Amino acid sequence: MSAARYWSAFLFLALVPLGAWLGGAWTFLLVGALPLALVACDELLGDETPLEAPRAPYRLLPWLYIPLQLAVIVWAGCVVARPGTPPLDAVGLTLSVGVSAGVFGFIAAHEMVHSRHPGEQALGVAMLAGMLDMPFAISHVQGHHRRAATFEDPATARRGEGVYAFILRSVAGQAREAWAFETRRLVRGGRAPLGPDNRVLIYAAVEVILVVVVAALSWRALAFFLAESALAISLLEAFNYIAHYGLMRRVGPDGRPEPLRPRHSWNTRRRANNAALFNMGRHADHHRFSARPYHELEVLEGGALLPCGYAGVLLLALAPPLFRRVMDSRVDAVMGAAPDPRQSGRADHPRQDAA
């Protein structure tokens, strides 16, 4: 299968300027078309049969997508900032850009921050700057990939936890975690945490400068930028919510969690999902080899399988009682036993520093 299967992200992004050109309610085109298209195509196309292909065309796609997404953010902000832009168009553009950034922009940034190449890492951080979530590059790589599927990981959803409570807990927890990891890194190197080498401080300064510059241009542009970023971060965290919901690693007598296995990550083999989302459905293999490029990820046996693609499950998550009805029994089946008592609806398990 050629690299063309992953170009759907670009087609969805093109719906943003198309909706703006049509105007009015059409500015919501991406918001409505994306979930409907992914859910419908998942059902129509079914499961995939992975095939190998050359590396170069695949790596080119996130390189291209991130500049285009950032350009769309800037362009849409300028459109919203115009005094003559109708309120309906402004709202529609804000939501559409936030959805595209939070889905495809986040996935492309995630691919880049896991790279071993400094240039690609910088490209990923630049995309995160467009969402005002640059510390994610630290907390995700240094924190989540060490602590996934444990109570110590703020980006792992507990069984019974609703998505809205999770988003607040995860955002705050990852911010604390990014600061803690960066502080320890600098102290180990004999450098002061409150200094120019602290990436969290650098990222905070960049984000403040971005906000100030946008605010100086227009309050309407500022409202767009903040709302677009809030929506993008919420969608990013919604993906985090689904990725490990309820799948906790058991803690051994030595106090250490068991190794992360395929059953500790939710996966999907739906063809449309993985084509549009750069193989996000092969999540277990991503945790096995975090620097492995998306097109080389494998479908692992023994992984926890979602009832449908990520888009369908995300829509379920918006209604927590319905989500629990569908997912909690699957969590128990995957874990192979009665749920750990700590998971029985509790979302307030005390954090422990695993450093």
Short mmCIF file of C-alpha atoms in Angstrom, two decimals:
data_model
loop_
_atom_site.label_atom_id
_atom_site.label_comp_id
_atom_site.label_asym_id
_atom_site.label_seq_id
_atom_site.Cartn_x
_atom_site.Cartn_y
_atom_site.Cartn_z
CA MET A 1 0.00 0.00 0.00
CA SER A 2 1.49 3.34 -1.03
CA ALA A 3 2.05 6.43 1.09
CA ALA A 4 -1.01 7.95 -0.56
CA ARG A 5 -3.22 6.25 2.05
CA TYR A 6 -2.00 8.79 4.62
CA TRP A 7 -2.86 11.87 2.54
CA SER A 8 -6.39 12.05 3.93
CA ALA A 9 -5.12 14.35 6.69
CA PHE A 10 -4.32 16.94 4.01
CA LEU A 11 -7.75 16.53 2.44
CA PHE A 12 -9.44 17.18 5.78
CA LEU A 13 -7.24 20.24 6.38
CA ALA A 14 -8.31 21.60 2.98
CA LEU A 15 -11.90 21.67 4.25
CA VAL A 16 -10.99 24.62 6.50
CA PRO A 17 -10.26 27.15 3.70
CA LEU A 18 -13.01 25.59 1.58
CA GLY A 19 -15.52 26.21 4.36
CA ALA A 20 -14.25 29.76 4.79
CA TRP A 21 -14.64 30.42 1.05
CA LEU A 22 -18.23 29.13 1.10
CA GLY A 23 -18.92 31.14 4.28
CA GLY A 24 -21.60 30.99 6.94
CA ALA A 25 -22.45 27.55 8.29
CA TRP A 26 -20.00 26.02 5.81
CA THR A 27 -17.16 27.16 8.08
CA PHE A 28 -18.19 24.23 10.32
CA LEU A 29 -17.57 21.81 7.43
CA LEU A 30 -14.54 20.10 8.96
CA VAL A 31 -16.18 19.81 12.40
CA GLY A 32 -19.07 17.85 10.91
CA ALA A 33 -17.31 15.98 8.13
CA LEU A 34 -14.33 14.62 10.05
CA PRO A 35 -16.08 12.39 12.62
CA LEU A 36 -18.76 11.30 10.16
CA ALA A 37 -16.22 10.39 7.48
CA LEU A 38 -13.92 8.49 9.83
CA VAL A 39 -16.70 6.55 11.51
CA ALA A 40 -18.44 5.73 8.22
CA CYS A 41 -15.21 4.73 6.45
CA ASP A 42 -14.16 2.56 9.38
CA GLU A 43 -17.38 0.61 9.03
CA LEU A 44 -17.23 0.42 5.23
CA LEU A 45 -13.55 -0.40 4.81
CA GLY A 46 -13.13 -2.67 7.83
CA ASP A 47 -9.78 -3.86 9.15
CA GLU A 48 -6.49 -3.28 7.39
CA THR A 49 -3.87 -5.65 6.04
CA PRO A 50 -0.54 -3.89 6.68
CA LEU A 51 1.93 -3.85 3.80
CA GLU A 52 5.47 -2.52 3.67
CA ALA A 53 6.59 0.35 1.46
CA PRO A 54 9.64 2.63 0.99
CA ARG A 55 10.50 4.98 3.82
CA ALA A 56 11.01 8.38 2.17
CA PRO A 57 7.46 9.26 1.03
CA TYR A 58 6.10 8.43 4.47
CA ARG A 59 8.49 10.65 6.38
CA LEU A 60 7.74 13.52 4.05
CA LEU A 61 4.09 13.70 5.09
CA PRO A 62 4.46 15.05 8.67
CA TRP A 63 7.20 17.37 7.42
CA LEU A 64 4.70 18.86 4.99
CA TYR A 65 1.66 18.76 7.21
CA ILE A 66 3.03 20.80 10.13
CA PRO A 67 3.94 23.94 8.09
CA LEU A 68 0.58 23.74 6.35
CA GLN A 69 -1.29 23.45 9.66
CA LEU A 70 0.63 26.38 11.14
CA ALA A 71 -0.09 28.41 8.02
CA VAL A 72 -3.81 27.63 8.34
CA ILE A 73 -3.75 28.77 11.97
CA VAL A 74 -2.14 32.09 11.03
CA TRP A 75 -4.42 32.59 8.02
CA ALA A 76 -7.60 31.78 9.96
CA GLY A 77 -6.52 34.08 12.79
CA CYS A 78 -6.17 36.91 10.28
CA VAL A 79 -9.62 36.18 8.83
CA VAL A 80 -11.25 36.12 12.26
CA ALA A 81 -9.46 39.36 13.18
CA ARG A 82 -11.11 41.28 10.33
CA PRO A 83 -13.89 43.53 11.64
CA GLY A 84 -16.15 42.49 8.77
CA THR A 85 -15.99 38.75 9.50
CA PRO A 86 -19.47 37.58 10.62
CA PRO A 87 -19.61 36.00 14.12
CA LEU A 88 -20.86 32.70 12.69
CA ASP A 89 -17.87 32.50 10.35
CA ALA A 90 -15.49 33.38 13.18
CA VAL A 91 -16.87 30.64 15.42
CA GLY A 92 -16.89 28.08 12.61
CA LEU A 93 -13.30 28.83 11.63
CA THR A 94 -12.13 28.71 15.24
CA LEU A 95 -13.71 25.31 15.82
CA SER A 96 -12.50 23.89 12.51
CA VAL A 97 -8.91 25.01 13.05
CA GLY A 98 -8.95 23.74 16.64
CA VAL A 99 -10.17 20.33 15.48
CA SER A 100 -7.60 20.05 12.70
CA ALA A 101 -4.77 21.13 15.01
CA GLY A 102 -5.92 18.89 17.85
CA VAL A 103 -6.25 15.82 15.64
CA PHE A 104 -3.82 15.95 12.74
CA GLY A 105 -1.50 18.67 14.04
CA PHE A 106 -1.09 16.86 17.33
CA ILE A 107 -0.43 13.50 15.66
CA ALA A 108 2.20 15.02 13.36
CA ALA A 109 3.82 16.83 16.30
CA HIS A 110 3.76 13.62 18.33
CA GLU A 111 5.59 11.83 15.51
CA MET A 112 8.25 14.53 15.38
CA VAL A 113 8.96 14.92 19.11
CA HIS A 114 9.73 11.19 19.27
CA SER A 115 12.33 11.54 16.54
CA ARG A 116 16.03 11.24 17.30
CA HIS A 117 16.78 14.09 14.86
CA PRO A 118 16.97 17.60 16.41
CA GLY A 119 15.44 19.21 13.32
CA GLU A 120 12.38 16.99 13.47
CA GLN A 121 12.06 17.53 17.22
CA ALA A 122 12.11 21.30 16.61
CA LEU A 123 9.40 20.91 13.97
CA GLY A 124 7.22 19.03 16.45
CA VAL A 125 7.73 21.67 19.13
CA ALA A 126 6.83 24.39 16.60
CA MET A 127 3.51 22.64 15.96
CA LEU A 128 2.90 22.41 19.71
CA ALA A 129 3.57 26.16 19.96
CA GLY A 130 0.63 26.67 17.60
CA MET A 131 -1.48 24.91 20.22
CA LEU A 132 0.17 26.57 23.26
CA ASP A 133 1.21 23.14 24.55
CA MET A 134 4.99 23.03 24.12
CA PRO A 135 5.73 21.28 27.49
CA PHE A 136 3.97 18.21 26.04
CA ALA A 137 7.26 17.46 24.27
CA ILE A 138 8.84 16.88 27.68
CA SER A 139 6.05 15.35 29.73
CA HIS A 140 5.01 12.88 27.03
CA VAL A 141 8.45 11.57 26.11
CA GLN A 142 10.01 11.64 29.58
CA GLY A 143 6.92 10.91 31.66
CA HIS A 144 4.16 9.09 29.82
CA HIS A 145 6.43 6.62 28.07
CA ARG A 146 7.95 5.60 31.39
CA ARG A 147 4.78 5.50 33.47
CA ALA A 148 1.99 4.67 31.02
CA ALA A 149 -0.76 2.45 32.46
CA THR A 150 0.17 3.28 36.07
CA PHE A 151 -1.46 5.51 38.67
CA GLU A 152 1.67 7.69 38.62
CA ASP A 153 1.02 8.75 35.03
CA PRO A 154 -1.33 11.75 34.79
CA ALA A 155 -1.94 10.95 31.09
CA THR A 156 -3.44 7.51 31.85
CA ALA A 157 -7.19 7.45 32.49
CA ARG A 158 -8.48 5.41 35.44
CA ARG A 159 -11.36 3.02 35.06
CA GLY A 160 -14.56 4.96 35.75
CA GLU A 161 -13.00 8.39 35.16
CA GLY A 162 -14.89 10.70 32.81
CA VAL A 163 -13.13 12.44 29.96
CA TYR A 164 -13.85 15.96 31.23
CA ALA A 165 -12.34 15.35 34.67
CA PHE A 166 -9.45 13.53 33.02
CA ILE A 167 -8.59 16.46 30.75
CA LEU A 168 -8.24 18.82 33.72
CA ARG A 169 -6.21 16.31 35.75
CA SER A 170 -3.98 15.37 32.84
CA VAL A 171 -3.17 18.93 31.77
CA ALA A 172 -2.25 19.98 35.31
CA GLY A 173 -0.38 16.76 36.03
CA GLN A 174 1.69 16.87 32.85
CA ALA A 175 2.64 20.50 33.50
CA ARG A 176 3.94 19.52 36.95
CA GLU A 177 5.68 16.50 35.47
CA ALA A 178 7.42 18.51 32.74
CA TRP A 179 8.79 20.89 35.39
CA ALA A 180 9.92 18.01 37.63
CA PHE A 181 11.72 16.16 34.84
CA GLU A 182 13.40 19.30 33.54
CA THR A 183 14.52 20.28 37.04
CA ARG A 184 16.06 16.86 37.67
CA ARG A 185 17.79 16.92 34.28
CA LEU A 186 19.45 20.24 35.03
CA VAL A 187 20.42 19.34 38.60
CA ARG A 188 22.07 16.11 37.38
CA GLY A 189 24.09 18.19 34.94
CA GLY A 190 25.12 20.66 37.63
CA ARG A 191 23.03 23.49 36.22
CA ALA A 192 20.55 25.76 37.95
CA PRO A 193 16.87 24.89 37.38
CA LEU A 194 15.95 28.57 37.24
CA GLY A 195 18.19 29.42 34.34
CA PRO A 196 18.36 29.78 30.55
CA ASP A 197 18.82 26.01 30.05
CA ASN A 198 15.39 25.16 31.45
CA ARG A 199 13.22 24.18 28.47
CA VAL A 200 10.00 24.66 30.44
CA LEU A 201 10.93 28.29 31.07
CA ILE A 202 11.94 28.73 27.43
CA TYR A 203 8.67 27.25 26.23
CA ALA A 204 6.68 29.40 28.66
CA ALA A 205 8.48 32.52 27.42
CA VAL A 206 7.78 31.62 23.79
CA GLU A 207 4.09 31.02 24.49
CA VAL A 208 3.78 34.29 26.43
CA ILE A 209 5.44 36.17 23.58
CA LEU A 210 3.07 34.57 21.07
CA VAL A 211 0.04 35.56 23.15
CA VAL A 212 1.29 39.12 23.64
CA VAL A 213 2.06 39.58 19.93
CA VAL A 214 -1.34 38.24 18.89
CA ALA A 215 -3.08 40.38 21.52
CA ALA A 216 -1.26 43.45 20.20
CA LEU A 217 -2.58 42.74 16.72
CA SER A 218 -6.22 42.21 17.62
CA TRP A 219 -8.37 41.07 20.53
CA ARG A 220 -10.40 39.03 18.05
CA ALA A 221 -7.24 37.26 16.91
CA LEU A 222 -6.33 36.63 20.55
CA ALA A 223 -9.74 35.11 21.27
CA PHE A 224 -9.30 32.88 18.20
CA PHE A 225 -5.80 31.77 19.23
CA LEU A 226 -6.77 30.96 22.81
CA ALA A 227 -9.97 29.14 21.83
CA GLU A 228 -8.29 27.20 19.03
CA SER A 229 -5.50 26.14 21.40
CA ALA A 230 -7.92 25.13 24.17
CA LEU A 231 -9.89 22.96 21.75
CA ALA A 232 -6.75 21.41 20.28
CA ILE A 233 -5.37 20.56 23.74
CA SER A 234 -8.73 19.09 24.76
CA LEU A 235 -8.72 16.81 21.71
CA LEU A 236 -5.11 15.83 22.35
CA GLU A 237 -6.04 14.85 25.90
CA ALA A 238 -9.14 13.02 24.66
CA PHE A 239 -6.83 10.80 22.61
CA ASN A 240 -4.72 10.27 25.74
CA TYR A 241 -7.90 9.38 27.62
CA ILE A 242 -8.79 6.63 25.17
CA ALA A 243 -5.27 5.27 24.65
CA HIS A 244 -4.93 3.51 28.04
CA TYR A 245 -8.35 3.85 29.67
CA GLY A 246 -8.51 1.48 32.65
CA LEU A 247 -5.56 -0.67 31.56
CA MET A 248 -3.35 -0.56 34.64
CA ARG A 249 -0.12 -2.51 35.08
CA ARG A 250 -0.02 -4.68 38.18
CA VAL A 251 2.50 -3.76 40.88
CA GLY A 252 4.79 -6.59 42.00
CA PRO A 253 6.04 -7.40 45.53
CA ASP A 254 9.09 -5.22 44.86
CA GLY A 255 6.83 -2.20 44.35
CA ARG A 256 7.58 -1.98 40.63
CA PRO A 257 4.94 -2.18 37.90
CA GLU A 258 4.99 -5.09 35.51
CA PRO A 259 6.48 -4.44 32.05
CA LEU A 260 4.24 -2.55 29.64
CA ARG A 261 2.60 -5.12 27.40
CA PRO A 262 0.29 -4.91 24.35
CA ARG A 263 -2.75 -5.39 26.60
CA HIS A 264 -1.97 -2.08 28.35
CA SER A 265 -2.75 0.06 25.27
CA TRP A 266 -5.98 0.33 23.29
CA ASN A 267 -5.48 -0.43 19.61
CA THR A 268 -7.56 -0.57 16.47
CA ARG A 269 -7.03 -2.24 13.12
CA ARG A 270 -9.62 -0.16 11.27
CA ARG A 271 -8.25 0.82 7.88
CA ALA A 272 -9.64 4.37 7.69
CA ASN A 273 -8.64 5.20 11.27
CA ASN A 274 -5.01 4.26 10.82
CA ALA A 275 -4.73 5.83 7.37
CA ALA A 276 -6.08 9.19 8.56
CA LEU A 277 -4.37 9.17 11.98
CA PHE A 278 -0.86 8.04 10.97
CA ASN A 279 -1.29 4.56 12.48
CA MET A 280 -2.33 5.79 15.89
CA GLY A 281 -4.29 2.56 16.22
CA ARG A 282 -1.03 0.60 16.48
CA HIS A 283 -0.46 2.19 19.86
CA ALA A 284 0.99 -0.85 21.62
CA ASP A 285 3.90 -1.07 19.17
CA HIS A 286 4.51 2.67 19.56
CA HIS A 287 5.06 2.06 23.28
CA ARG A 288 7.33 -0.86 22.49
CA PHE A 289 9.55 1.27 20.22
CA SER A 290 8.67 4.94 20.75
CA ALA A 291 11.10 6.25 18.11
CA ARG A 292 9.81 3.86 15.42
CA PRO A 293 8.28 5.88 12.52
CA TYR A 294 4.52 5.63 12.20
CA HIS A 295 4.61 3.72 8.90
CA GLU A 296 6.78 0.98 10.44
CA LEU A 297 4.52 0.32 13.42
CA GLU A 298 3.23 -3.24 13.62
CA VAL A 299 -0.02 -4.80 14.74
CA LEU A 300 0.85 -6.76 17.89
CA GLU A 301 -0.96 -9.87 18.98
CA GLY A 302 -2.49 -9.75 22.44
CA GLY A 303 -3.23 -6.03 22.28
CA ALA A 304 -6.41 -4.53 23.69
CA LEU A 305 -8.77 -3.80 20.79
CA LEU A 306 -11.25 -0.93 20.73
CA PRO A 307 -14.79 -1.70 19.57
CA CYS A 308 -14.28 0.69 16.63
CA GLY A 309 -11.82 3.32 15.46
CA TYR A 310 -10.52 6.16 17.64
CA ALA A 311 -13.01 8.63 16.14
CA GLY A 312 -15.99 6.50 17.13
CA VAL A 313 -14.70 5.90 20.65
CA LEU A 314 -13.94 9.61 21.08
CA LEU A 315 -17.57 10.41 20.25
CA LEU A 316 -18.62 7.84 22.87
CA ALA A 317 -16.33 9.48 25.43
CA LEU A 318 -18.28 12.74 25.12
CA ALA A 319 -21.13 10.91 26.91
CA PRO A 320 -19.34 9.35 29.93
CA PRO A 321 -22.18 7.00 31.03
CA LEU A 322 -22.42 5.56 27.53
CA PHE A 323 -18.64 5.29 27.26
CA ARG A 324 -18.43 3.37 30.54
CA ARG A 325 -21.22 1.04 29.47
CA VAL A 326 -19.28 0.14 26.32
CA MET A 327 -15.72 0.18 27.66
CA ASP A 328 -15.69 -0.95 31.30
CA SER A 329 -16.62 -4.56 30.54
CA ARG A 330 -13.91 -4.60 27.87
CA VAL A 331 -11.40 -3.29 30.40
CA ASP A 332 -12.27 -6.13 32.78
CA ALA A 333 -12.04 -8.70 29.98
CA VAL A 334 -8.62 -7.43 28.88
CA MET A 335 -7.23 -7.37 32.40
CA GLY A 336 -8.36 -10.98 32.78
CA ALA A 337 -9.68 -10.67 36.33
CA ALA A 338 -11.83 -8.52 38.59
CA PRO A 339 -10.62 -4.93 38.44
CA ASP A 340 -8.05 -3.74 40.91
CA PRO A 341 -9.96 -2.21 43.87
CA ARG A 342 -8.09 1.04 43.32
CA GLN A 343 -9.71 1.31 39.86
CA SER A 344 -13.34 0.97 40.94
CA GLY A 345 -14.46 4.39 39.83
CA ARG A 346 -11.80 6.25 41.76
CA ALA A 347 -10.01 9.03 39.95
CA ASP A 348 -8.29 10.45 43.01
CA HIS A 349 -5.58 7.89 43.70
CA PRO A 350 -2.66 9.79 45.24
CA ARG A 351 0.28 10.40 42.98
CA GLN A 352 3.68 9.02 43.86
CA ASP A 353 6.95 10.32 42.56
CA ALA A 354 8.58 7.47 40.70
CA ALA A 355 11.89 9.26 40.33
#
